[in-house]
Amino acid sequence: MTDLPLALVTGASRGIGAAVAHALEPSHRVLLGGRDTAALAERAAELPGSRPWPVDLSDFDAVRAAVADIDRLDVLVHSAGVAELGTVEEAGAEDWRRNFEVNVVVVAELTRLLLPALRAAKGHVVVINSGAGLTARAGWGPYAASKFAARAFADVLRAEEEPNGVRVTSVHPGRTDTEMQRAIVAGEGGEYRPEKYLRPDSVAMAVLAAVSASPDAHLTELIVRPR
Ligand code: NAP
């Protein structure tokens, strides 16, 4: 077990991150990122090859302390995210800040702190982006802009770190049946019908495909839409 590669999955307490942790656990030791310690304990009980990694990712002192003992990391999956929507007229500075803080700044800083460990393992960084990181629609400004920025971050990271053996994949899921999607649909005033959306494990399968690609292949961007 201890010889298995090490993966850190943020946002693993629920939703897409929890599904990614499930998909990786048979072949990886998995650190489960999140703030909800009760949910992390439940996930860890389901997955013997995992353990909780509880940290508020926007507390950078806490993040520095939490990564201090990671000197080799094979897979880093950024799934933690927030979706504060609103038109340009409605969304204030705080909405823009919250989206950019968690969806961009946290992703950049956690990656930066873990770069030596990722280089040591010739590891893989997966950024869970969104369809909103490819197409910006009315009412989605602060979230879409943060996801466009996250895509630019992943492209730059790939260009800089591919020579060091690090692979970088942006995954762009469409609407997925999670608490985040429930909140979005409630805000839109629509009826929540889970069968209309992707299952979190369907997104996790795309992450697994990227991470388990043969060494000569680099899956750079994956778009996953509900059928
Ligand atoms: P979710 O169910 O709302 O889960 C969000 C996760 O992010 C939780 O595990 C939460 O952990 C974690 N998180 C948020 N802020 C954090 C912070 N400051 N520090 C640590 N952890 C934090 O969301 P989801 O639907 O699974 O979304 C996962 C990713 O997929 C996001 O990047 C989202 O933008 C993207 N995405 C989602 C959809 C969709 O339709 N659901 C579609 C496309 C892309 P705690 O609760 O433990 O704090």
PDB file of C-alpha atoms and ligand atoms in Angstrom:
ATOM      1  CA  MET A   1       0.000   0.000   0.000  1.00  0.00           C
ATOM      2  CA  THR A   2       2.706   2.507   0.952  1.00  0.00           C
ATOM      3  CA  ASP A   3       4.337   1.998  -2.467  1.00  0.00           C
ATOM      4  CA  LEU A   4       1.271   3.352  -4.254  1.00  0.00           C
ATOM      5  CA  PRO A   5       1.583   6.823  -5.780  1.00  0.00           C
ATOM      6  CA  LEU A   6       0.309   9.730  -3.668  1.00  0.00           C
ATOM      7  CA  ALA A   7      -2.631  11.925  -4.750  1.00  0.00           C
ATOM      8  CA  LEU A   8      -3.988  15.067  -3.104  1.00  0.00           C
ATOM      9  CA  VAL A   9      -7.596  15.882  -4.038  1.00  0.00           C
ATOM     10  CA  THR A  10      -9.040  19.213  -2.892  1.00  0.00           C
ATOM     11  CA  GLY A  11     -12.802  19.507  -2.443  1.00  0.00           C
ATOM     12  CA  ALA A  12     -12.891  15.796  -1.577  1.00  0.00           C
ATOM     13  CA  SER A  13     -15.473  16.201   1.199  1.00  0.00           C
ATOM     14  CA  ARG A  14     -18.300  16.086  -1.385  1.00  0.00           C
ATOM     15  CA  GLY A  15     -19.364  16.420  -5.002  1.00  0.00           C
ATOM     16  CA  ILE A  16     -16.897  15.936  -7.826  1.00  0.00           C
ATOM     17  CA  GLY A  17     -13.829  15.856  -5.541  1.00  0.00           C
ATOM     18  CA  ALA A  18     -15.292  13.010  -3.456  1.00  0.00           C
ATOM     19  CA  ALA A  19     -15.960  11.034  -6.655  1.00  0.00           C
ATOM     20  CA  VAL A  20     -12.396  11.680  -7.871  1.00  0.00           C
ATOM     21  CA  ALA A  21     -11.044  10.389  -4.551  1.00  0.00           C
ATOM     22  CA  HIS A  22     -13.117   7.203  -4.983  1.00  0.00           C
ATOM     23  CA  ALA A  23     -11.838   6.731  -8.533  1.00  0.00           C
ATOM     24  CA  LEU A  24      -8.180   7.221  -7.598  1.00  0.00           C
ATOM     25  CA  GLU A  25      -8.133   5.284  -4.322  1.00  0.00           C
ATOM     26  CA  PRO A  26      -7.677   1.763  -5.738  1.00  0.00           C
ATOM     27  CA  SER A  27      -4.412   2.857  -7.373  1.00  0.00           C
ATOM     28  CA  HIS A  28      -3.272   5.735  -5.121  1.00  0.00           C
ATOM     29  CA  ARG A  29      -2.858   6.774  -1.523  1.00  0.00           C
ATOM     30  CA  VAL A  30      -5.253   9.714  -1.352  1.00  0.00           C
ATOM     31  CA  LEU A  31      -5.184  12.851   0.801  1.00  0.00           C
ATOM     32  CA  LEU A  32      -8.747  14.132   1.114  1.00  0.00           C
ATOM     33  CA  GLY A  33      -8.872  17.948   1.093  1.00  0.00           C
ATOM     34  CA  GLY A  34     -11.785  19.925   2.563  1.00  0.00           C
ATOM     35  CA  ARG A  35     -12.915  21.882   5.614  1.00  0.00           C
ATOM     36  CA  ASP A  36     -15.863  19.746   6.746  1.00  0.00           C
ATOM     37  CA  THR A  37     -14.040  17.344   9.073  1.00  0.00           C
ATOM     38  CA  ALA A  38     -17.112  15.132   9.669  1.00  0.00           C
ATOM     39  CA  ALA A  39     -17.592  14.640   5.906  1.00  0.00           C
ATOM     40  CA  LEU A  40     -13.862  13.968   5.448  1.00  0.00           C
ATOM     41  CA  ALA A  41     -13.975  11.329   8.203  1.00  0.00           C
ATOM     42  CA  GLU A  42     -16.899   9.636   6.400  1.00  0.00           C
ATOM     43  CA  ARG A  43     -15.024   9.634   3.072  1.00  0.00           C
ATOM     44  CA  ALA A  44     -11.899   8.256   4.769  1.00  0.00           C
ATOM     45  CA  ALA A  45     -13.936   5.453   6.367  1.00  0.00           C
ATOM     46  CA  GLU A  46     -15.191   4.452   2.892  1.00  0.00           C
ATOM     47  CA  LEU A  47     -11.681   4.527   1.405  1.00  0.00           C
ATOM     48  CA  PRO A  48      -9.025   2.631   3.368  1.00  0.00           C
ATOM     49  CA  GLY A  49      -6.209   4.026   1.207  1.00  0.00           C
ATOM     50  CA  SER A  50      -7.110   7.607   2.084  1.00  0.00           C
ATOM     51  CA  ARG A  51      -6.808  10.036   4.965  1.00  0.00           C
ATOM     52  CA  PRO A  52      -8.330  13.448   5.691  1.00  0.00           C
ATOM     53  CA  TRP A  53      -6.289  16.543   4.826  1.00  0.00           C
ATOM     54  CA  PRO A  54      -8.420  19.210   6.513  1.00  0.00           C
ATOM     55  CA  VAL A  55      -7.407  22.757   5.641  1.00  0.00           C
ATOM     56  CA  ASP A  56      -9.128  25.997   4.656  1.00  0.00           C
ATOM     57  CA  LEU A  57      -7.375  26.628   1.360  1.00  0.00           C
ATOM     58  CA  SER A  58      -7.831  30.386   1.576  1.00  0.00           C
ATOM     59  CA  ASP A  59      -5.748  30.414   4.795  1.00  0.00           C
ATOM     60  CA  PHE A  60      -2.314  30.398   3.184  1.00  0.00           C
ATOM     61  CA  ASP A  61      -0.394  29.994   6.469  1.00  0.00           C
ATOM     62  CA  ALA A  62      -2.444  26.851   7.156  1.00  0.00           C
ATOM     63  CA  VAL A  63      -1.827  25.617   3.597  1.00  0.00           C
ATOM     64  CA  ARG A  64       1.941  26.114   3.946  1.00  0.00           C
ATOM     65  CA  ALA A  65       1.917  24.110   7.180  1.00  0.00           C
ATOM     66  CA  ALA A  66      -0.237  21.358   5.642  1.00  0.00           C
ATOM     67  CA  VAL A  67       2.078  20.805   2.647  1.00  0.00           C
ATOM     68  CA  ALA A  68       5.314  20.958   4.670  1.00  0.00           C
ATOM     69  CA  ASP A  69       5.741  17.174   4.905  1.00  0.00           C
ATOM     70  CA  ILE A  70       4.815  16.401   1.263  1.00  0.00           C
ATOM     71  CA  ASP A  71       8.089  15.983  -0.602  1.00  0.00           C
ATOM     72  CA  ARG A  72       6.806  13.838  -3.455  1.00  0.00           C
ATOM     73  CA  LEU A  73       3.352  14.119  -5.047  1.00  0.00           C
ATOM     74  CA  ASP A  74       2.173  12.127  -8.066  1.00  0.00           C
ATOM     75  CA  VAL A  75      -1.264  13.678  -8.565  1.00  0.00           C
ATOM     76  CA  LEU A  76      -2.782  16.992  -7.506  1.00  0.00           C
ATOM     77  CA  VAL A  77      -6.475  17.438  -8.330  1.00  0.00           C
ATOM     78  CA  HIS A  78      -7.955  20.895  -7.738  1.00  0.00           C
ATOM     79  CA  SER A  79     -11.680  20.313  -7.255  1.00  0.00           C
ATOM     80  CA  ALA A  80     -12.397  22.797  -4.431  1.00  0.00           C
ATOM     81  CA  GLY A  81     -14.361  25.658  -5.900  1.00  0.00           C
ATOM     82  CA  VAL A  82     -17.162  28.135  -5.407  1.00  0.00           C
ATOM     83  CA  ALA A  83     -19.799  29.451  -7.807  1.00  0.00           C
ATOM     84  CA  GLU A  84     -21.066  32.932  -6.989  1.00  0.00           C
ATOM     85  CA  LEU A  85     -23.191  33.906  -9.980  1.00  0.00           C
ATOM     86  CA  GLY A  86     -24.875  37.190 -10.910  1.00  0.00           C
ATOM     87  CA  THR A  87     -25.143  39.704 -13.709  1.00  0.00           C
ATOM     88  CA  VAL A  88     -22.598  42.507 -13.942  1.00  0.00           C
ATOM     89  CA  GLU A  89     -25.305  44.765 -12.514  1.00  0.00           C
ATOM     90  CA  GLU A  90     -25.890  42.465  -9.516  1.00  0.00           C
ATOM     91  CA  ALA A  91     -22.457  41.095  -8.647  1.00  0.00           C
ATOM     92  CA  GLY A  92     -20.396  43.238  -6.311  1.00  0.00           C
ATOM     93  CA  ALA A  93     -16.679  43.272  -5.579  1.00  0.00           C
ATOM     94  CA  GLU A  94     -17.056  40.596  -2.887  1.00  0.00           C
ATOM     95  CA  ASP A  95     -18.674  38.143  -5.371  1.00  0.00           C
ATOM     96  CA  TRP A  96     -15.802  38.657  -7.816  1.00  0.00           C
ATOM     97  CA  ARG A  97     -13.245  38.309  -5.020  1.00  0.00           C
ATOM     98  CA  ARG A  98     -14.718  35.048  -3.653  1.00  0.00           C
ATOM     99  CA  ASN A  99     -14.715  33.367  -7.067  1.00  0.00           C
ATOM    100  CA  PHE A 100     -11.184  34.495  -7.897  1.00  0.00           C
ATOM    101  CA  GLU A 101      -9.869  33.688  -4.403  1.00  0.00           C
ATOM    102  CA  VAL A 102     -10.934  30.022  -4.373  1.00  0.00           C
ATOM    103  CA  ASN A 103     -11.053  29.203  -8.096  1.00  0.00           C
ATOM    104  CA  VAL A 104      -7.795  30.926  -9.109  1.00  0.00           C
ATOM    105  CA  VAL A 105      -5.566  32.244  -6.302  1.00  0.00           C
ATOM    106  CA  VAL A 106      -5.906  29.097  -4.177  1.00  0.00           C
ATOM    107  CA  VAL A 107      -5.211  26.885  -7.217  1.00  0.00           C
ATOM    108  CA  ALA A 108      -2.089  28.885  -8.101  1.00  0.00           C
ATOM    109  CA  GLU A 109      -0.720  29.069  -4.543  1.00  0.00           C
ATOM    110  CA  LEU A 110      -1.305  25.411  -3.654  1.00  0.00           C
ATOM    111  CA  THR A 111       0.306  24.359  -6.942  1.00  0.00           C
ATOM    112  CA  ARG A 112       3.257  26.690  -6.360  1.00  0.00           C
ATOM    113  CA  LEU A 113       3.875  25.299  -2.872  1.00  0.00           C
ATOM    114  CA  LEU A 114       3.742  21.733  -4.187  1.00  0.00           C
ATOM    115  CA  LEU A 115       5.853  22.245  -7.335  1.00  0.00           C
ATOM    116  CA  PRO A 116       9.033  20.717  -5.881  1.00  0.00           C
ATOM    117  CA  ALA A 117       7.045  17.624  -4.835  1.00  0.00           C
ATOM    118  CA  LEU A 118       5.322  17.422  -8.236  1.00  0.00           C
ATOM    119  CA  ARG A 119       8.632  17.751 -10.090  1.00  0.00           C
ATOM    120  CA  ALA A 120      10.209  15.083  -7.875  1.00  0.00           C
ATOM    121  CA  ALA A 121       7.480  12.618  -8.880  1.00  0.00           C
ATOM    122  CA  LYS A 122       7.078  13.877 -12.484  1.00  0.00           C
ATOM    123  CA  GLY A 123       3.508  14.302 -11.353  1.00  0.00           C
ATOM    124  CA  HIS A 124       0.188  15.376 -12.800  1.00  0.00           C
ATOM    125  CA  VAL A 125      -1.936  18.445 -12.001  1.00  0.00           C
ATOM    126  CA  VAL A 126      -5.641  18.293 -12.838  1.00  0.00           C
ATOM    127  CA  VAL A 127      -7.721  21.462 -12.623  1.00  0.00           C
ATOM    128  CA  ILE A 128     -11.472  20.894 -12.469  1.00  0.00           C
ATOM    129  CA  ASN A 129     -12.587  23.781 -14.624  1.00  0.00           C
ATOM    130  CA  SER A 130     -16.094  24.095 -16.164  1.00  0.00           C
ATOM    131  CA  GLY A 131     -18.000  24.632 -19.386  1.00  0.00           C
ATOM    132  CA  ALA A 132     -18.119  28.195 -18.017  1.00  0.00           C
ATOM    133  CA  GLY A 133     -14.337  28.333 -18.512  1.00  0.00           C
ATOM    134  CA  LEU A 134     -14.881  27.923 -22.261  1.00  0.00           C
ATOM    135  CA  THR A 135     -18.063  29.926 -22.899  1.00  0.00           C
ATOM    136  CA  ALA A 136     -19.182  32.948 -20.873  1.00  0.00           C
ATOM    137  CA  ARG A 137     -22.936  33.401 -20.568  1.00  0.00           C
ATOM    138  CA  ALA A 138     -25.136  36.200 -19.236  1.00  0.00           C
ATOM    139  CA  GLY A 139     -25.502  36.025 -15.460  1.00  0.00           C
ATOM    140  CA  TRP A 140     -22.356  33.937 -14.933  1.00  0.00           C
ATOM    141  CA  GLY A 141     -19.731  36.715 -15.081  1.00  0.00           C
ATOM    142  CA  PRO A 142     -17.722  36.369 -11.834  1.00  0.00           C
ATOM    143  CA  TYR A 143     -17.645  32.556 -11.981  1.00  0.00           C
ATOM    144  CA  ALA A 144     -16.958  32.341 -15.735  1.00  0.00           C
ATOM    145  CA  ALA A 145     -14.181  34.932 -15.518  1.00  0.00           C
ATOM    146  CA  SER A 146     -12.538  32.963 -12.690  1.00  0.00           C
ATOM    147  CA  LYS A 147     -12.749  29.740 -14.711  1.00  0.00           C
ATOM    148  CA  PHE A 148     -11.301  31.451 -17.825  1.00  0.00           C
ATOM    149  CA  ALA A 149      -8.452  32.558 -15.536  1.00  0.00           C
ATOM    150  CA  ALA A 150      -8.049  29.022 -14.164  1.00  0.00           C
ATOM    151  CA  ARG A 151      -7.755  27.762 -17.744  1.00  0.00           C
ATOM    152  CA  ALA A 152      -5.053  30.340 -18.490  1.00  0.00           C
ATOM    153  CA  PHE A 153      -3.270  29.246 -15.309  1.00  0.00           C
ATOM    154  CA  ALA A 154      -3.329  25.602 -16.417  1.00  0.00           C
ATOM    155  CA  ASP A 155      -2.049  26.506 -19.904  1.00  0.00           C
ATOM    156  CA  VAL A 156       0.843  28.522 -18.450  1.00  0.00           C
ATOM    157  CA  LEU A 157       1.678  25.825 -15.909  1.00  0.00           C
ATOM    158  CA  ARG A 158       1.750  23.203 -18.702  1.00  0.00           C
ATOM    159  CA  ALA A 159       4.053  25.333 -20.840  1.00  0.00           C
ATOM    160  CA  GLU A 160       6.406  25.942 -17.914  1.00  0.00           C
ATOM    161  CA  GLU A 161       6.422  22.499 -16.292  1.00  0.00           C
ATOM    162  CA  GLU A 162       6.133  20.046 -19.197  1.00  0.00           C
ATOM    163  CA  PRO A 163       9.947  20.258 -19.609  1.00  0.00           C
ATOM    164  CA  ASN A 164      10.200  19.131 -15.949  1.00  0.00           C
ATOM    165  CA  GLY A 165       8.038  16.090 -16.657  1.00  0.00           C
ATOM    166  CA  VAL A 166       4.856  17.469 -15.068  1.00  0.00           C
ATOM    167  CA  ARG A 167       1.564  16.982 -16.946  1.00  0.00           C
ATOM    168  CA  VAL A 168      -1.366  19.419 -16.605  1.00  0.00           C
ATOM    169  CA  THR A 169      -4.978  18.723 -17.544  1.00  0.00           C
ATOM    170  CA  SER A 170      -7.989  21.038 -17.503  1.00  0.00           C
ATOM    171  CA  VAL A 171     -11.265  19.144 -17.169  1.00  0.00           C
ATOM    172  CA  HIS A 172     -14.367  21.071 -18.245  1.00  0.00           C
ATOM    173  CA  PRO A 173     -17.537  19.377 -16.962  1.00  0.00           C
ATOM    174  CA  GLY A 174     -21.021  20.536 -17.842  1.00  0.00           C
ATOM    175  CA  ARG A 175     -23.698  20.697 -15.161  1.00  0.00           C
ATOM    176  CA  THR A 176     -23.067  17.954 -12.610  1.00  0.00           C
ATOM    177  CA  ASP A 177     -25.370  16.659  -9.879  1.00  0.00           C
ATOM    178  CA  THR A 178     -23.769  18.137  -6.722  1.00  0.00           C
ATOM    179  CA  GLU A 179     -24.656  20.578  -3.946  1.00  0.00           C
ATOM    180  CA  MET A 180     -23.109  23.365  -6.043  1.00  0.00           C
ATOM    181  CA  GLN A 181     -25.499  22.596  -8.921  1.00  0.00           C
ATOM    182  CA  ARG A 182     -28.487  22.438  -6.548  1.00  0.00           C
ATOM    183  CA  ALA A 183     -27.637  25.946  -5.331  1.00  0.00           C
ATOM    184  CA  ILE A 184     -27.219  27.220  -8.912  1.00  0.00           C
ATOM    185  CA  VAL A 185     -30.578  25.791 -10.032  1.00  0.00           C
ATOM    186  CA  ALA A 186     -32.278  27.159  -6.884  1.00  0.00           C
ATOM    187  CA  GLY A 187     -30.847  30.604  -7.753  1.00  0.00           C
ATOM    188  CA  GLU A 188     -32.146  30.276 -11.322  1.00  0.00           C
ATOM    189  CA  GLY A 189     -35.573  29.334  -9.960  1.00  0.00           C
ATOM    190  CA  GLY A 190     -35.664  26.093 -11.969  1.00  0.00           C
ATOM    191  CA  GLU A 191     -36.745  22.569 -11.042  1.00  0.00           C
ATOM    192  CA  TYR A 192     -33.841  20.351  -9.923  1.00  0.00           C
ATOM    193  CA  ARG A 193     -33.862  17.129 -11.957  1.00  0.00           C
ATOM    194  CA  PRO A 194     -30.636  15.191 -11.221  1.00  0.00           C
ATOM    195  CA  GLU A 195     -31.114  12.930 -14.252  1.00  0.00           C
ATOM    196  CA  LYS A 196     -30.502  15.977 -16.481  1.00  0.00           C
ATOM    197  CA  TYR A 197     -26.981  16.389 -15.125  1.00  0.00           C
ATOM    198  CA  LEU A 198     -23.694  14.482 -15.180  1.00  0.00           C
ATOM    199  CA  ARG A 199     -23.008  12.134 -12.308  1.00  0.00           C
ATOM    200  CA  PRO A 200     -19.909  13.155 -10.311  1.00  0.00           C
ATOM    201  CA  ASP A 201     -18.325   9.738 -11.059  1.00  0.00           C
ATOM    202  CA  SER A 202     -18.624  10.427 -14.787  1.00  0.00           C
ATOM    203  CA  VAL A 203     -16.391  13.471 -14.287  1.00  0.00           C
ATOM    204  CA  ALA A 204     -14.101  11.394 -12.073  1.00  0.00           C
ATOM    205  CA  MET A 205     -13.685   8.879 -14.930  1.00  0.00           C
ATOM    206  CA  ALA A 206     -12.323  11.686 -17.121  1.00  0.00           C
ATOM    207  CA  VAL A 207      -9.817  12.588 -14.390  1.00  0.00           C
ATOM    208  CA  LEU A 208      -8.773   8.944 -14.117  1.00  0.00           C
ATOM    209  CA  ALA A 209      -8.321   8.746 -17.905  1.00  0.00           C
ATOM    210  CA  ALA A 210      -6.008  11.783 -17.827  1.00  0.00           C
ATOM    211  CA  VAL A 211      -3.990  10.532 -14.878  1.00  0.00           C
ATOM    212  CA  SER A 212      -3.637   6.988 -16.187  1.00  0.00           C
ATOM    213  CA  ALA A 213      -2.750   7.994 -19.771  1.00  0.00           C
ATOM    214  CA  SER A 214       0.363   6.221 -21.066  1.00  0.00           C
ATOM    215  CA  PRO A 215       3.571   8.178 -20.341  1.00  0.00           C
ATOM    216  CA  ASP A 216       3.968   9.318 -23.966  1.00  0.00           C
ATOM    217  CA  ALA A 217       0.501  10.940 -23.907  1.00  0.00           C
ATOM    218  CA  HIS A 218      -0.602  14.241 -22.376  1.00  0.00           C
ATOM    219  CA  LEU A 219      -4.374  14.751 -22.158  1.00  0.00           C
ATOM    220  CA  THR A 220      -4.389  18.534 -21.953  1.00  0.00           C
ATOM    221  CA  GLU A 221      -8.092  19.445 -22.021  1.00  0.00           C
ATOM    222  CA  LEU A 222     -11.131  17.270 -21.540  1.00  0.00           C
ATOM    223  CA  ILE A 223     -14.693  18.475 -22.098  1.00  0.00           C
ATOM    224  CA  VAL A 224     -17.410  16.332 -20.502  1.00  0.00           C
ATOM    225  CA  ARG A 225     -21.029  17.151 -21.330  1.00  0.00           C
ATOM    226  CA  PRO A 226     -24.229  15.550 -20.063  1.00  0.00           C
ATOM    227  CA  ARG A 227     -25.830  13.469 -22.839  1.00  0.00           C
TER     228      ARG A 227
HETATM  229  P1  NAP B   1     -19.468  21.321  -4.189  1.00  0.00           P
HETATM  230  O1  NAP B   1     -20.344  20.141  -4.111  1.00  0.00           O
HETATM  231  O2  NAP B   1     -20.020  22.656  -3.787  1.00  0.00           O
HETATM  232  O3  NAP B   1     -18.125  21.040  -3.367  1.00  0.00           O
HETATM  233  C1  NAP B   1     -17.176  22.061  -3.254  1.00  0.00           C
HETATM  234  C2  NAP B   1     -15.968  21.524  -2.541  1.00  0.00           C
HETATM  235  O4  NAP B   1     -15.007  22.592  -2.446  1.00  0.00           O
HETATM  236  C3  NAP B   1     -16.263  21.055  -1.134  1.00  0.00           C
HETATM  237  O5  NAP B   1     -15.581  19.838  -0.917  1.00  0.00           O
HETATM  238  C4  NAP B   1     -15.675  22.162  -0.263  1.00  0.00           C
HETATM  239  O6  NAP B   1     -15.153  21.654   0.935  1.00  0.00           O
HETATM  240  C5  NAP B   1     -14.520  22.643  -1.122  1.00  0.00           C
HETATM  241  N1  NAP B   1     -14.108  24.012  -0.776  1.00  0.00           N
HETATM  242  C6  NAP B   1     -14.725  25.165  -1.124  1.00  0.00           C
HETATM  243  N2  NAP B   1     -14.060  26.207  -0.584  1.00  0.00           N
HETATM  244  C7  NAP B   1     -13.009  25.703   0.099  1.00  0.00           C
HETATM  245  C8  NAP B   1     -11.956  26.273   0.875  1.00  0.00           C
HETATM  246  N3  NAP B   1     -11.847  27.602   1.082  1.00  0.00           N
HETATM  247  N4  NAP B   1     -11.043  25.443   1.442  1.00  0.00           N
HETATM  248  C9  NAP B   1     -11.146  24.107   1.274  1.00  0.00           C
HETATM  249  N5  NAP B   1     -12.113  23.506   0.552  1.00  0.00           N
HETATM  250  C10 NAP B   1     -13.030  24.301  -0.019  1.00  0.00           C
HETATM  251  O7  NAP B   1     -18.914  21.565  -5.662  1.00  0.00           O
HETATM  252  P2  NAP B   1     -18.745  20.561  -6.915  1.00  0.00           P
HETATM  253  O8  NAP B   1     -19.959  20.687  -7.737  1.00  0.00           O
HETATM  254  O9  NAP B   1     -18.247  19.234  -6.489  1.00  0.00           O
HETATM  255  O10 NAP B   1     -17.587  21.355  -7.688  1.00  0.00           O
HETATM  256  C11 NAP B   1     -16.239  20.900  -7.730  1.00  0.00           C
HETATM  257  C12 NAP B   1     -15.511  21.650  -8.834  1.00  0.00           C
HETATM  258  O11 NAP B   1     -16.161  21.383 -10.083  1.00  0.00           O
HETATM  259  C13 NAP B   1     -15.556  23.180  -8.671  1.00  0.00           C
HETATM  260  O12 NAP B   1     -14.310  23.714  -9.061  1.00  0.00           O
HETATM  261  C14 NAP B   1     -16.642  23.604  -9.645  1.00  0.00           C
HETATM  262  O13 NAP B   1     -16.442  24.926 -10.097  1.00  0.00           O
HETATM  263  C15 NAP B   1     -16.473  22.584 -10.744  1.00  0.00           C
HETATM  264  N6  NAP B   1     -17.664  22.347 -11.583  1.00  0.00           N
HETATM  265  C16 NAP B   1     -18.844  21.962 -11.023  1.00  0.00           C
HETATM  266  C17 NAP B   1     -19.950  21.735 -11.856  1.00  0.00           C
HETATM  267  C18 NAP B   1     -21.297  21.344 -11.322  1.00  0.00           C
HETATM  268  O14 NAP B   1     -22.281  21.416 -12.087  1.00  0.00           O
HETATM  269  N7  NAP B   1     -21.418  20.897 -10.081  1.00  0.00           N
HETATM  270  C19 NAP B   1     -19.813  21.883 -13.250  1.00  0.00           C
HETATM  271  C20 NAP B   1     -18.589  22.273 -13.774  1.00  0.00           C
HETATM  272  C21 NAP B   1     -17.519  22.480 -12.926  1.00  0.00           C
HETATM  273  P3  NAP B   1     -15.879  21.858   2.374  1.00  0.00           P
HETATM  274  O15 NAP B   1     -17.348  21.846   2.149  1.00  0.00           O
HETATM  275  O16 NAP B   1     -15.380  20.690   3.162  1.00  0.00           O
HETATM  276  O17 NAP B   1     -15.373  23.165   2.848  1.00  0.00           O
END
